PDB file of C-alpha atoms in Angstrom:
ATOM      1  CA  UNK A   1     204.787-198.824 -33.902  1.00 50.00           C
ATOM      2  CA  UNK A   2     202.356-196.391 -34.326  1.00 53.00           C
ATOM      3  CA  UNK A   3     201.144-197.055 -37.438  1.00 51.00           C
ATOM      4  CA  UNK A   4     200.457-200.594 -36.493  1.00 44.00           C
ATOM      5  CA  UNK A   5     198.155-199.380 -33.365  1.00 42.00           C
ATOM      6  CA  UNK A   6     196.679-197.078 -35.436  1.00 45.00           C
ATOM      7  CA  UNK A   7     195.877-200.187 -38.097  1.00 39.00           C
ATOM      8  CA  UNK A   8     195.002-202.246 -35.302  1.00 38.00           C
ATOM      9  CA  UNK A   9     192.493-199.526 -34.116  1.00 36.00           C
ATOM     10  CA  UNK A  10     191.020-199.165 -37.865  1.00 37.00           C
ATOM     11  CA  UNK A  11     190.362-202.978 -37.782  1.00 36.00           C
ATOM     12  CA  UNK A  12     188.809-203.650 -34.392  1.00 36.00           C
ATOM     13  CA  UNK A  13     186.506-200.879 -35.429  1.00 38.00           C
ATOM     14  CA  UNK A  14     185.503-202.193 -39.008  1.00 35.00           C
ATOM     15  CA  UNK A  15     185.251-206.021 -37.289  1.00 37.00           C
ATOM     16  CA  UNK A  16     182.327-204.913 -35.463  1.00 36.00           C
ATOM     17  CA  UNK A  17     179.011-206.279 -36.357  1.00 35.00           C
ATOM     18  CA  UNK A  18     175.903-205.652 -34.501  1.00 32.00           C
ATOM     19  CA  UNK A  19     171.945-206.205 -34.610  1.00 37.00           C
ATOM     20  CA  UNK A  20     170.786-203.117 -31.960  1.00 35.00           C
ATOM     21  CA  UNK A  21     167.226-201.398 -31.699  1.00 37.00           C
ATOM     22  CA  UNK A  22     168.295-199.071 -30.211  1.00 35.00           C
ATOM     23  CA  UNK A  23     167.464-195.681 -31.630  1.00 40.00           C
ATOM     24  CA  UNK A  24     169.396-194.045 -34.645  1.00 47.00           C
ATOM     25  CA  UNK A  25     170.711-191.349 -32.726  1.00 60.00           C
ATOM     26  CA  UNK A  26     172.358-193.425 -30.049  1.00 81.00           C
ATOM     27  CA  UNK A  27     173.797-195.416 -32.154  1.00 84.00           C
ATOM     28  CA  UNK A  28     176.528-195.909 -35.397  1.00 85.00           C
ATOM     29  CA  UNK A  29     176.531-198.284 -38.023  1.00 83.00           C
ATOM     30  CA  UNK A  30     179.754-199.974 -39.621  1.00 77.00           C
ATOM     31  CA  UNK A  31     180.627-202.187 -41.721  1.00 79.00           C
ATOM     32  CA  UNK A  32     181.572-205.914 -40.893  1.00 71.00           C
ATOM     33  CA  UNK A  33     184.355-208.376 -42.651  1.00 68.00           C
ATOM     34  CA  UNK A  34     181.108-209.469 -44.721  1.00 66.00           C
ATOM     35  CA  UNK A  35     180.597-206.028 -46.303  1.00 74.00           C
ATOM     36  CA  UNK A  36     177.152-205.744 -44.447  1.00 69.00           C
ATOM     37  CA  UNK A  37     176.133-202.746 -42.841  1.00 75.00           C
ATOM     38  CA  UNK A  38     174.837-203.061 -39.805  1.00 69.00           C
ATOM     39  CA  UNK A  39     174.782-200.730 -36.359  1.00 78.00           C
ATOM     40  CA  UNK A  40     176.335-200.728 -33.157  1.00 78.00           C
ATOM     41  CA  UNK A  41     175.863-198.256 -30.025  1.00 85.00           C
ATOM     42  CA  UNK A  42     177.748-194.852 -30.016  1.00 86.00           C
ATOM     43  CA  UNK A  43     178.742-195.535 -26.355  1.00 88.00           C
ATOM     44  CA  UNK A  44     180.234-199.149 -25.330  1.00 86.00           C
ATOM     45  CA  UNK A  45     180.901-199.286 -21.997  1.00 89.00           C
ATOM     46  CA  UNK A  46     180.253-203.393 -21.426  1.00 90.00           C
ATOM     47  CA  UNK A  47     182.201-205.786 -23.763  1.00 90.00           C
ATOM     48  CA  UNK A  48     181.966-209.377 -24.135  1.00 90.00           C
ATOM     49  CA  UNK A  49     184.910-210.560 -26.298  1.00 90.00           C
ATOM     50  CA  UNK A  50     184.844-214.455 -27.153  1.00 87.00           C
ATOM     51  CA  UNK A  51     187.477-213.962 -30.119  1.00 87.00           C
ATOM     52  CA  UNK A  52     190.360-214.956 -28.264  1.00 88.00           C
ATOM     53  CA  UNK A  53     192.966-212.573 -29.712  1.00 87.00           C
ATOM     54  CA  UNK A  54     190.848-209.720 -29.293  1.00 89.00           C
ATOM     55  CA  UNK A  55     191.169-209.858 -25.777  1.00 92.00           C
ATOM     56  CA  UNK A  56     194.981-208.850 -26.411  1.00 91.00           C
ATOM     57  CA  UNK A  57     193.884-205.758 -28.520  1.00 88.00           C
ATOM     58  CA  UNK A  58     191.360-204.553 -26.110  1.00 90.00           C
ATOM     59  CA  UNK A  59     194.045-204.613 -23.240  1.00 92.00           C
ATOM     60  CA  UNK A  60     196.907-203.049 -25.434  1.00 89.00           C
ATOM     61  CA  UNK A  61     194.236-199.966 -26.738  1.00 88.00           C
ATOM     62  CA  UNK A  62     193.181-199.829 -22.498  1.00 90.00           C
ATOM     63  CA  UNK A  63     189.946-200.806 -22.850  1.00 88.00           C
ATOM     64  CA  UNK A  64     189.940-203.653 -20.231  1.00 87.00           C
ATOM     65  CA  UNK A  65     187.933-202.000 -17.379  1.00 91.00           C
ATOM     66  CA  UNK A  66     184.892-202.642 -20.364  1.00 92.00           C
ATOM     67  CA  UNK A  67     185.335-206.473 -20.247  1.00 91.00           C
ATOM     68  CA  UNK A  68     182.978-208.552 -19.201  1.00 91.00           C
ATOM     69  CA  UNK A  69     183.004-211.742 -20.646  1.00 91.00           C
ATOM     70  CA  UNK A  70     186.149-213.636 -22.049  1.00 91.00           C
ATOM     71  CA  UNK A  71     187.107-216.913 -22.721  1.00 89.00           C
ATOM     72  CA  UNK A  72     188.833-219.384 -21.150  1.00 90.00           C
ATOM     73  CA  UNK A  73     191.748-219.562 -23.110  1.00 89.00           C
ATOM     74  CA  UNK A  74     192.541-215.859 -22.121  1.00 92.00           C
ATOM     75  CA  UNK A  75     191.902-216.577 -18.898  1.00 92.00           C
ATOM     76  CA  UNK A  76     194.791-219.448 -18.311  1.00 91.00           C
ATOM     77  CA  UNK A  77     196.895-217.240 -20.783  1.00 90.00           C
ATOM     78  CA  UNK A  78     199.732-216.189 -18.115  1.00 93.00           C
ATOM     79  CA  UNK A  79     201.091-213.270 -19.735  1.00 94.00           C
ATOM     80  CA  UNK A  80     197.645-211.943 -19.860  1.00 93.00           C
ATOM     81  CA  UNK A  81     196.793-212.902 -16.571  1.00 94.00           C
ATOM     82  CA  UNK A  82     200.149-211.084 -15.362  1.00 95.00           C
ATOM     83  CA  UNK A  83     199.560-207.757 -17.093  1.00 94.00           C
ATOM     84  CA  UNK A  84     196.070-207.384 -15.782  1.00 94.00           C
ATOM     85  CA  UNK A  85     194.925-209.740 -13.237  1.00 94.00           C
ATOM     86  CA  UNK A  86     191.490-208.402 -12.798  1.00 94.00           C
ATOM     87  CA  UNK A  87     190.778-211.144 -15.697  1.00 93.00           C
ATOM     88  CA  UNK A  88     190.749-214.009 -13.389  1.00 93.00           C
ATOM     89  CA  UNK A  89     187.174-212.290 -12.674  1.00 93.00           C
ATOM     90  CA  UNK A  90     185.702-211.981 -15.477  1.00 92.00           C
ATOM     91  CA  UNK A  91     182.952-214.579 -16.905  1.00 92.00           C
ATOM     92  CA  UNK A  92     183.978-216.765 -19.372  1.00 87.00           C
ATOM     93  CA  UNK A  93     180.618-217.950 -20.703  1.00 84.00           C
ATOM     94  CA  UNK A  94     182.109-220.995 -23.165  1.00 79.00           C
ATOM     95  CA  UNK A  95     182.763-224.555 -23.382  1.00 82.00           C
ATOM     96  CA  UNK A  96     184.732-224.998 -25.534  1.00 78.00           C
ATOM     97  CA  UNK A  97     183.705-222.907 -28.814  1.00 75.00           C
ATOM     98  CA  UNK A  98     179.925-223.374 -27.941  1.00 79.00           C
ATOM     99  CA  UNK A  99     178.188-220.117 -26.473  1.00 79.00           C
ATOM    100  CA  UNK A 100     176.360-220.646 -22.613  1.00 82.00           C
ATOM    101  CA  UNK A 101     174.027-217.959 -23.628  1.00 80.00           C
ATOM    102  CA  UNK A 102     172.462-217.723 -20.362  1.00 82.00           C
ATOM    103  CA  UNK A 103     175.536-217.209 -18.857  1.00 86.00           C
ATOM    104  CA  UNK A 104     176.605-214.570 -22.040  1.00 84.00           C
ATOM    105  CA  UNK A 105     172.961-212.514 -21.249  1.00 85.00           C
ATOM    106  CA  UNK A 106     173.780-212.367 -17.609  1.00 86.00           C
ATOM    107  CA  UNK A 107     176.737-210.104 -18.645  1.00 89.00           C
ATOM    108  CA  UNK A 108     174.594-207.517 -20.208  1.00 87.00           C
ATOM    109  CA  UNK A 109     177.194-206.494 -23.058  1.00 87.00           C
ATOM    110  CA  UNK A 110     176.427-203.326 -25.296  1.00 85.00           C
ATOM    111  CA  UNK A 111     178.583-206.040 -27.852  1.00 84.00           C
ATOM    112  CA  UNK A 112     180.128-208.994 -28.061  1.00 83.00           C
ATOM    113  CA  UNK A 113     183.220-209.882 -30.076  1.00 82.00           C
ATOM    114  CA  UNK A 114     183.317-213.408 -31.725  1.00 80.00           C
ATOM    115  CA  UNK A 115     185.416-215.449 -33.939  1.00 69.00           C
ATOM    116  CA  UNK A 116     183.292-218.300 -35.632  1.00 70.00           C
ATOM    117  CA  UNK A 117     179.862-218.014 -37.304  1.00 72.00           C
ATOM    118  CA  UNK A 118     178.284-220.304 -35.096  1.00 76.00           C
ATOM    119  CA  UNK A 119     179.170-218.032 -31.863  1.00 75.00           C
ATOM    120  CA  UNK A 120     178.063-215.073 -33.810  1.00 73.00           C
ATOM    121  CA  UNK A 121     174.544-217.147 -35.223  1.00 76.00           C
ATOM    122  CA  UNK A 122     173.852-217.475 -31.435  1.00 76.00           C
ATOM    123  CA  UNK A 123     174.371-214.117 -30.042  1.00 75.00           C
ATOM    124  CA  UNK A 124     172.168-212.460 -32.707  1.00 71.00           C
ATOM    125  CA  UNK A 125     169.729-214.908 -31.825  1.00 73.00           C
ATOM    126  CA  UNK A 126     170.274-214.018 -28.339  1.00 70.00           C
ATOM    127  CA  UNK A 127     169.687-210.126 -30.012  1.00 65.00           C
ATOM    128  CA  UNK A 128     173.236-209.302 -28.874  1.00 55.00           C
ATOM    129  CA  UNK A 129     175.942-207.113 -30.725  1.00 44.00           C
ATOM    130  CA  UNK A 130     178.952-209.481 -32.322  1.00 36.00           C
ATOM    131  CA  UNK A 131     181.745-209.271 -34.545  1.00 73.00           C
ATOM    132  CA  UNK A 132     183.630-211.790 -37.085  1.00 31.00           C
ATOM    133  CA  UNK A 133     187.147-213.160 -37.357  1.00 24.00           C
ATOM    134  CA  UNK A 134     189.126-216.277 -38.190  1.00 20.00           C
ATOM    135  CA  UNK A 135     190.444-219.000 -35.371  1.00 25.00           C
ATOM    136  CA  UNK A 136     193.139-221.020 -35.440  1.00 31.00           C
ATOM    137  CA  UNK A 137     195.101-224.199 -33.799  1.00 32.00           C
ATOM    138  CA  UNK A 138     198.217-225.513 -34.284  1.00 44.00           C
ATOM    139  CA  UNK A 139     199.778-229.009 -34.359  1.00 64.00           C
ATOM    140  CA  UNK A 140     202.771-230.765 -36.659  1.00 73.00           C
ATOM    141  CA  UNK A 141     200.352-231.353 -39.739  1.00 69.00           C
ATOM    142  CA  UNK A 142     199.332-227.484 -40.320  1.00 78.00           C
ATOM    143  CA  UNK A 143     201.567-224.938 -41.355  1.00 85.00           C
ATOM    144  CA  UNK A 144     201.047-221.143 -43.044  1.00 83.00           C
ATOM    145  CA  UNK A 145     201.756-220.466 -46.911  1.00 85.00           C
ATOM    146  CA  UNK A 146     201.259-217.655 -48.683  1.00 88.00           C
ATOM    147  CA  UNK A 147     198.752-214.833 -48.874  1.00 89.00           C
ATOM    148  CA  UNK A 148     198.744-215.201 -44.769  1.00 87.00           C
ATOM    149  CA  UNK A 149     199.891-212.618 -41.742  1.00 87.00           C
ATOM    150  CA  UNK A 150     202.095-215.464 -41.310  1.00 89.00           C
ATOM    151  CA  UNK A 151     204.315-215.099 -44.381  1.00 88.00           C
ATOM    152  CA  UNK A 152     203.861-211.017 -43.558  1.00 91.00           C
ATOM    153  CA  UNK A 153     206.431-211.158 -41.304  1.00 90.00           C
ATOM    154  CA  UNK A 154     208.317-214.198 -42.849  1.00 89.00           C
ATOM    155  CA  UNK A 155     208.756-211.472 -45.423  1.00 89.00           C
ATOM    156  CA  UNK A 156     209.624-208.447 -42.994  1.00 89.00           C
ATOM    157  CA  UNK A 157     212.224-210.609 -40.992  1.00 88.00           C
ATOM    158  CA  UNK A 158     213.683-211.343 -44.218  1.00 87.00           C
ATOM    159  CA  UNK A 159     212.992-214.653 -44.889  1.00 86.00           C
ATOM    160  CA  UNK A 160     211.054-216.950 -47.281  1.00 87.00           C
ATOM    161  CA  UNK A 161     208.563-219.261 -46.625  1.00 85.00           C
ATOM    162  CA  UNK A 162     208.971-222.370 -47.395  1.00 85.00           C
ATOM    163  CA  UNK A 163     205.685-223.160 -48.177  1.00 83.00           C
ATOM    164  CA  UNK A 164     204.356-222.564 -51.281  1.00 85.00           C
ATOM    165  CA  UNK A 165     200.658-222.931 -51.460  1.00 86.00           C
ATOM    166  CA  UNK A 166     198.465-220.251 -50.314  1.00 89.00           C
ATOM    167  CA  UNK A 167     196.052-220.161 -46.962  1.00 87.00           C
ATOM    168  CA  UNK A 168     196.070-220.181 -43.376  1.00 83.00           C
ATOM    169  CA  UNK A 169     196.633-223.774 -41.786  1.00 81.00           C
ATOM    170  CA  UNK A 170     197.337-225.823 -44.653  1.00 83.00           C
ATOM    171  CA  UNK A 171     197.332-229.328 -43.946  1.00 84.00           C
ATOM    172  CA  UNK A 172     200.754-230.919 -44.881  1.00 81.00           C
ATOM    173  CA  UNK A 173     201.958-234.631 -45.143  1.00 84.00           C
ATOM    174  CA  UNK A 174     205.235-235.614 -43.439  1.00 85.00           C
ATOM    175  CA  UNK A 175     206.791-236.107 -46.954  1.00 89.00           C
ATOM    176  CA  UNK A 176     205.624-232.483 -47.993  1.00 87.00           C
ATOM    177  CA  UNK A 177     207.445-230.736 -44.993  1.00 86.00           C
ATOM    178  CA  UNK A 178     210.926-233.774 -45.815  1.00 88.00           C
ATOM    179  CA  UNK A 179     210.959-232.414 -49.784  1.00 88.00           C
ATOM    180  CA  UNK A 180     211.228-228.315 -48.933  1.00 86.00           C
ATOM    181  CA  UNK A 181     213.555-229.479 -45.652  1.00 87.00           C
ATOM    182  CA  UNK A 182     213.439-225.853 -44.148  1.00 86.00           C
ATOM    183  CA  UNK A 183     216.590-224.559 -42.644  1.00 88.00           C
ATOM    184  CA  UNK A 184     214.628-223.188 -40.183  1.00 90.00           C
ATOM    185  CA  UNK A 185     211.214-224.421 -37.946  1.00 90.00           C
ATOM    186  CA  UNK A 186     208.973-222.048 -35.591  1.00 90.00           C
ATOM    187  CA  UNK A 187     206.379-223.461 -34.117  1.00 89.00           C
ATOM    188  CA  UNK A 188     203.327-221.647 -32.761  1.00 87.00           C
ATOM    189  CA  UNK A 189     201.972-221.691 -29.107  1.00 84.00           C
ATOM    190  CA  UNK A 190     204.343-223.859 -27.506  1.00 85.00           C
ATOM    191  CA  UNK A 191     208.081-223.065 -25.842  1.00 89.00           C
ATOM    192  CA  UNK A 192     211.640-223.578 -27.371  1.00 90.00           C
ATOM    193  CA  UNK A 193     211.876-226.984 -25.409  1.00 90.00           C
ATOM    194  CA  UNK A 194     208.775-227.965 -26.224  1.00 89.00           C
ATOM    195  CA  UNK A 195     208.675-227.875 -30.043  1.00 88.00           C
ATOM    196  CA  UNK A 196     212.714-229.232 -29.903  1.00 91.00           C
ATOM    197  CA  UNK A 197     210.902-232.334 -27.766  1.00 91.00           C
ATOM    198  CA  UNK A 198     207.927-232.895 -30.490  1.00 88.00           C
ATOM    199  CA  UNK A 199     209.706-232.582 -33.509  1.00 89.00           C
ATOM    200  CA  UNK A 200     212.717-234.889 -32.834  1.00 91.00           C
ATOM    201  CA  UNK A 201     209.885-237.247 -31.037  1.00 90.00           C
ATOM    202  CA  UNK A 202     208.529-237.718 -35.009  1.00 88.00           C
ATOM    203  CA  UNK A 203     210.197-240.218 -37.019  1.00 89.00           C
ATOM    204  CA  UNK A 204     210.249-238.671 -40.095  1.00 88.00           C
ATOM    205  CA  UNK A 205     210.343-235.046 -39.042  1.00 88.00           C
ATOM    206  CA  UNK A 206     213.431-235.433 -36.498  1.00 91.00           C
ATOM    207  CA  UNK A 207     215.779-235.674 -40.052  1.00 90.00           C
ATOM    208  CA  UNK A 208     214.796-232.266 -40.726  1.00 90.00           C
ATOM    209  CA  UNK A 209     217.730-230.151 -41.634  1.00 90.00           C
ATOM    210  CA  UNK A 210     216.647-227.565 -39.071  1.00 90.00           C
ATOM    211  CA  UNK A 211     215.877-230.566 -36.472  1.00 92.00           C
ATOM    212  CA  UNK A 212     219.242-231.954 -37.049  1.00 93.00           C
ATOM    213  CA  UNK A 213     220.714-228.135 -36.733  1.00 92.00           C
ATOM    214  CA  UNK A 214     218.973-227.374 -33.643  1.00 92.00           C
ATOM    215  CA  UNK A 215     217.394-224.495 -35.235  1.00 91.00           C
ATOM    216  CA  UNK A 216     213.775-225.065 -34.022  1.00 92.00           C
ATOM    217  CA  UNK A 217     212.316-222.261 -32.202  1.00 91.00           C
ATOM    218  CA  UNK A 218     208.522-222.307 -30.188  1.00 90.00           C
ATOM    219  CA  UNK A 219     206.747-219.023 -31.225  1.00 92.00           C
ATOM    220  CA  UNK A 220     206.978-216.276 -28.293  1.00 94.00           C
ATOM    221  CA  UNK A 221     204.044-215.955 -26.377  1.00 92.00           C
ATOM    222  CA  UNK A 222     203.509-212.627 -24.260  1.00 94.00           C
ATOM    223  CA  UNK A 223     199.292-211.394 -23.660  1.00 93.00           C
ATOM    224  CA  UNK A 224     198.672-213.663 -26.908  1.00 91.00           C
ATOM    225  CA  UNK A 225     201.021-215.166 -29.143  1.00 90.00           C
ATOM    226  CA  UNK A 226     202.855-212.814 -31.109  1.00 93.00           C
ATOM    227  CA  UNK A 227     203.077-214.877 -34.646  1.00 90.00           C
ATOM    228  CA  UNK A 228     199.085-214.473 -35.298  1.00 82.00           C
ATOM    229  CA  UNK A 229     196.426-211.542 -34.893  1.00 82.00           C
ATOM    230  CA  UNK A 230     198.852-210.020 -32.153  1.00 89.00           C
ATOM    231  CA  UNK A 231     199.065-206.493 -30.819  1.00 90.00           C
ATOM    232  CA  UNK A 232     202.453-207.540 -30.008  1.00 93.00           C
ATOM    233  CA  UNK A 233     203.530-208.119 -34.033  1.00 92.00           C
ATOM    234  CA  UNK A 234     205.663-206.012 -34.175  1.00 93.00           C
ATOM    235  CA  UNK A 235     207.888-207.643 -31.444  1.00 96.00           C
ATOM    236  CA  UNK A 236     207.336-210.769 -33.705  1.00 95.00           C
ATOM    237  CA  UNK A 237     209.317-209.217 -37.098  1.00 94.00           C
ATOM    238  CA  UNK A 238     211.906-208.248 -34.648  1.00 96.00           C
ATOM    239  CA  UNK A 239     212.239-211.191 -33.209  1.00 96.00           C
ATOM    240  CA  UNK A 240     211.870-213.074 -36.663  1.00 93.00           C
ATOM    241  CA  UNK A 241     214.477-211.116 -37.985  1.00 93.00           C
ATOM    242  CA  UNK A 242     217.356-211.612 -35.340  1.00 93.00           C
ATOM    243  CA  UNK A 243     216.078-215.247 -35.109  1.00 93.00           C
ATOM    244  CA  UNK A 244     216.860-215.797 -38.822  1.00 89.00           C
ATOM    245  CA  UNK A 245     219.737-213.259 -39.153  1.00 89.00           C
ATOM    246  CA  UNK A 246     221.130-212.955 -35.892  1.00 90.00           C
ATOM    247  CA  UNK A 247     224.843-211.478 -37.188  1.00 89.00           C
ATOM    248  CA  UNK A 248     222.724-208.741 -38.905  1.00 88.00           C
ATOM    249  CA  UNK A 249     220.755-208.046 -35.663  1.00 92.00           C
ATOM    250  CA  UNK A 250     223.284-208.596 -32.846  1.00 93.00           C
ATOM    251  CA  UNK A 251     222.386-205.100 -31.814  1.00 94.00           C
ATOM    252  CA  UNK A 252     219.172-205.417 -31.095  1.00 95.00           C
ATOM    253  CA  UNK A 253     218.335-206.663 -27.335  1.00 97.00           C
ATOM    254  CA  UNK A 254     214.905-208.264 -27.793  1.00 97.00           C
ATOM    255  CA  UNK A 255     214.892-208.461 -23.722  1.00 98.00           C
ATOM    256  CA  UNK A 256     215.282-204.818 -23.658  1.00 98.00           C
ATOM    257  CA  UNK A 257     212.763-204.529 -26.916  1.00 98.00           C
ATOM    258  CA  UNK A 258     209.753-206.527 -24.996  1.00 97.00           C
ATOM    259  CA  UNK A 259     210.344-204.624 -21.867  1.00 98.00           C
ATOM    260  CA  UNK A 260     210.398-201.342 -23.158  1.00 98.00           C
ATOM    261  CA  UNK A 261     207.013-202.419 -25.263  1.00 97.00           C
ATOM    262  CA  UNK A 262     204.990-203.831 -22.219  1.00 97.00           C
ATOM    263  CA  UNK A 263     206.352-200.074 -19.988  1.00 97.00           C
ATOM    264  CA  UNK A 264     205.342-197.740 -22.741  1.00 95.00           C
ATOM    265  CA  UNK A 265     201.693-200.243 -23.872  1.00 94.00           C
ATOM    266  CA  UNK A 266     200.767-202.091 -21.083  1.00 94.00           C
ATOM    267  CA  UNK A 267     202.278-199.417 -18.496  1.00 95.00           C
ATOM    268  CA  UNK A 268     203.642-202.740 -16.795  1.00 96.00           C
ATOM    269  CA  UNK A 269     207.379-203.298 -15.958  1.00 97.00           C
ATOM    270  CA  UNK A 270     208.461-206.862 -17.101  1.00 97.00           C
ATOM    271  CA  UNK A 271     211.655-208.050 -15.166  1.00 97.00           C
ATOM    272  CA  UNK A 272     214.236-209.424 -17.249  1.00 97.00           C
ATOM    273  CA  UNK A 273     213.739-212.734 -16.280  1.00 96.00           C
ATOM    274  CA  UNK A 274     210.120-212.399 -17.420  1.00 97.00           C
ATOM    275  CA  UNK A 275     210.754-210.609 -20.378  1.00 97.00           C
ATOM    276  CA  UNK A 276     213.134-213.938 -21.106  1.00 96.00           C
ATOM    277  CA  UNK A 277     210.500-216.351 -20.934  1.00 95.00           C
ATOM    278  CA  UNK A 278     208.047-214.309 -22.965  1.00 95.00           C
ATOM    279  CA  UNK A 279     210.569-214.690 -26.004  1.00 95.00           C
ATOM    280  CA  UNK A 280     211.201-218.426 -25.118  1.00 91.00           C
ATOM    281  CA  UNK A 281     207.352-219.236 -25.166  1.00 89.00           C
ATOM    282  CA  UNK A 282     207.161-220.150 -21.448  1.00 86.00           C
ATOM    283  CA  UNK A 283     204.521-219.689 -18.781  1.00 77.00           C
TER     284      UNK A 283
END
């Protein structure tokens, strides 16, 4: 567990890019995703974080007293809103992906974090701080194959993924996902019941082995979902593994696991019941 703060630490750091003029002694330079160099203030005490995931590492590393801008999606994210509800108050200067820069400037943020090049085009011509990352969706048609923090812990859970080709969000065909039939199906940012209801709603999909077996699982969700970009991953390999091997892992209480995580991370104390509906993807 430490190791993966400490790598989560590394790359929050080495995401950051910036365009400052502020002088060379106040400030630091780093390198972004895109090898450039560029510099960013020695102290950061205002944050504006538009990369939705981010959000999740800031609060885990205690850094959410610097927020102050966010996005929306954080914002209605009730596991987030849960741990620290002092987010319901800060701006979240987006519609949609598109910046309000107005709105952004009015924060006064020593950076911002952002997650698309068009966000990050915008604040640099707004001369503010950003930093670069990948976003994602999910529906039916896009799955993960190879090469992808996806088939990471696919791998670490000891399983295999089914698909093949290589990339993030691969778009699939009906007949793609009927020829490798998984045995098993997790869906991402939905609940249990939820993916069950969509799946076996689809024509083709509901003869899925796994549909047919009932072994379709909706992602857990806790401050962000855990399957992508999560300060929570390592909750997800545990809970990968005693998903797929569960006679293997019958020792391992994943309500006790998620509890004990938030106490000792987010110095909150989940109840049980809370802790239950993290794992099953519910609000």
């Amino acid at each position: 567990m430490k190791k993966l703060l400490k790598l989560l630490a590394i790359f929050l750091l080495f995401s950051s890019v910036v365009s400052s003029s502020a002088m060379a002694s106040s400030t630091r330079t780093v390198t972004d995703m895109t090898g450039e160099k560029v510099k960013i203030p020695k102290k950061i005490n205002r944050v504006a974080d538009l990369w939705h995931a981010n959000n999740q590492v800031v609060l885990l590393l205690g850094g959410q007293s610097k927020l102050v801008a966010t996005t929306p999606l954080v914002k209605k994210q009730h596991w987030f809103t849960v741990v620290d509800p002092k987010i319901a108050k800060v701006a979240a200067p987006l519609v949609g992906n598109q910046i309000q820069v107005e709105e952004l400037v009015k924060t006064k943020p020593d950076v911002v974090i952002a997650s698309d090049q068009a966000q990050i085009k915008e604040s640099r011509q707004a001369k503010l701080p950003t930093v670069l990352h990948i976003v994602n969706s999910t529906d039916l048609t896009k799955v993960d194959g190879q090469k992808t923090i996806v088939n990471e812990w696919i791998k670490l859970a000891g399983g295999k993924n089914a698909i093949s080709k290589k990339g993030n969000q691969i778009s699939v065909t009906p007949e793609e996902l009927i020829k490798v039939n998984p045995d098993v199906i997790i869906v991402g940012s939905t609940s249990t019941a939820q993916a069950r209801k969509a799946l076996r709603a689809n024509s083709q999909l509901s003869h899925l082995k796994a549909v047919r077996e009932n072994k379709v699982y909706g992602n857990p969700q806790g401050t962000f979902p855990w399957d992508r970009y999560s300060a929570e991953e390592a909750l997800q390999v545990l809970w990968a593994a005693k998903t797929l091997h569960p006679q293997e892992m019958k020792n391992i209480n994943m309500v006790s696991e998620v509890q004990k995580f938030y106490q000792k991370y987010y110095h909150y104390n989940l109840t049980a019941k809370q802790a239950k509906q993290i794992l099953a993807g519910e609000n």
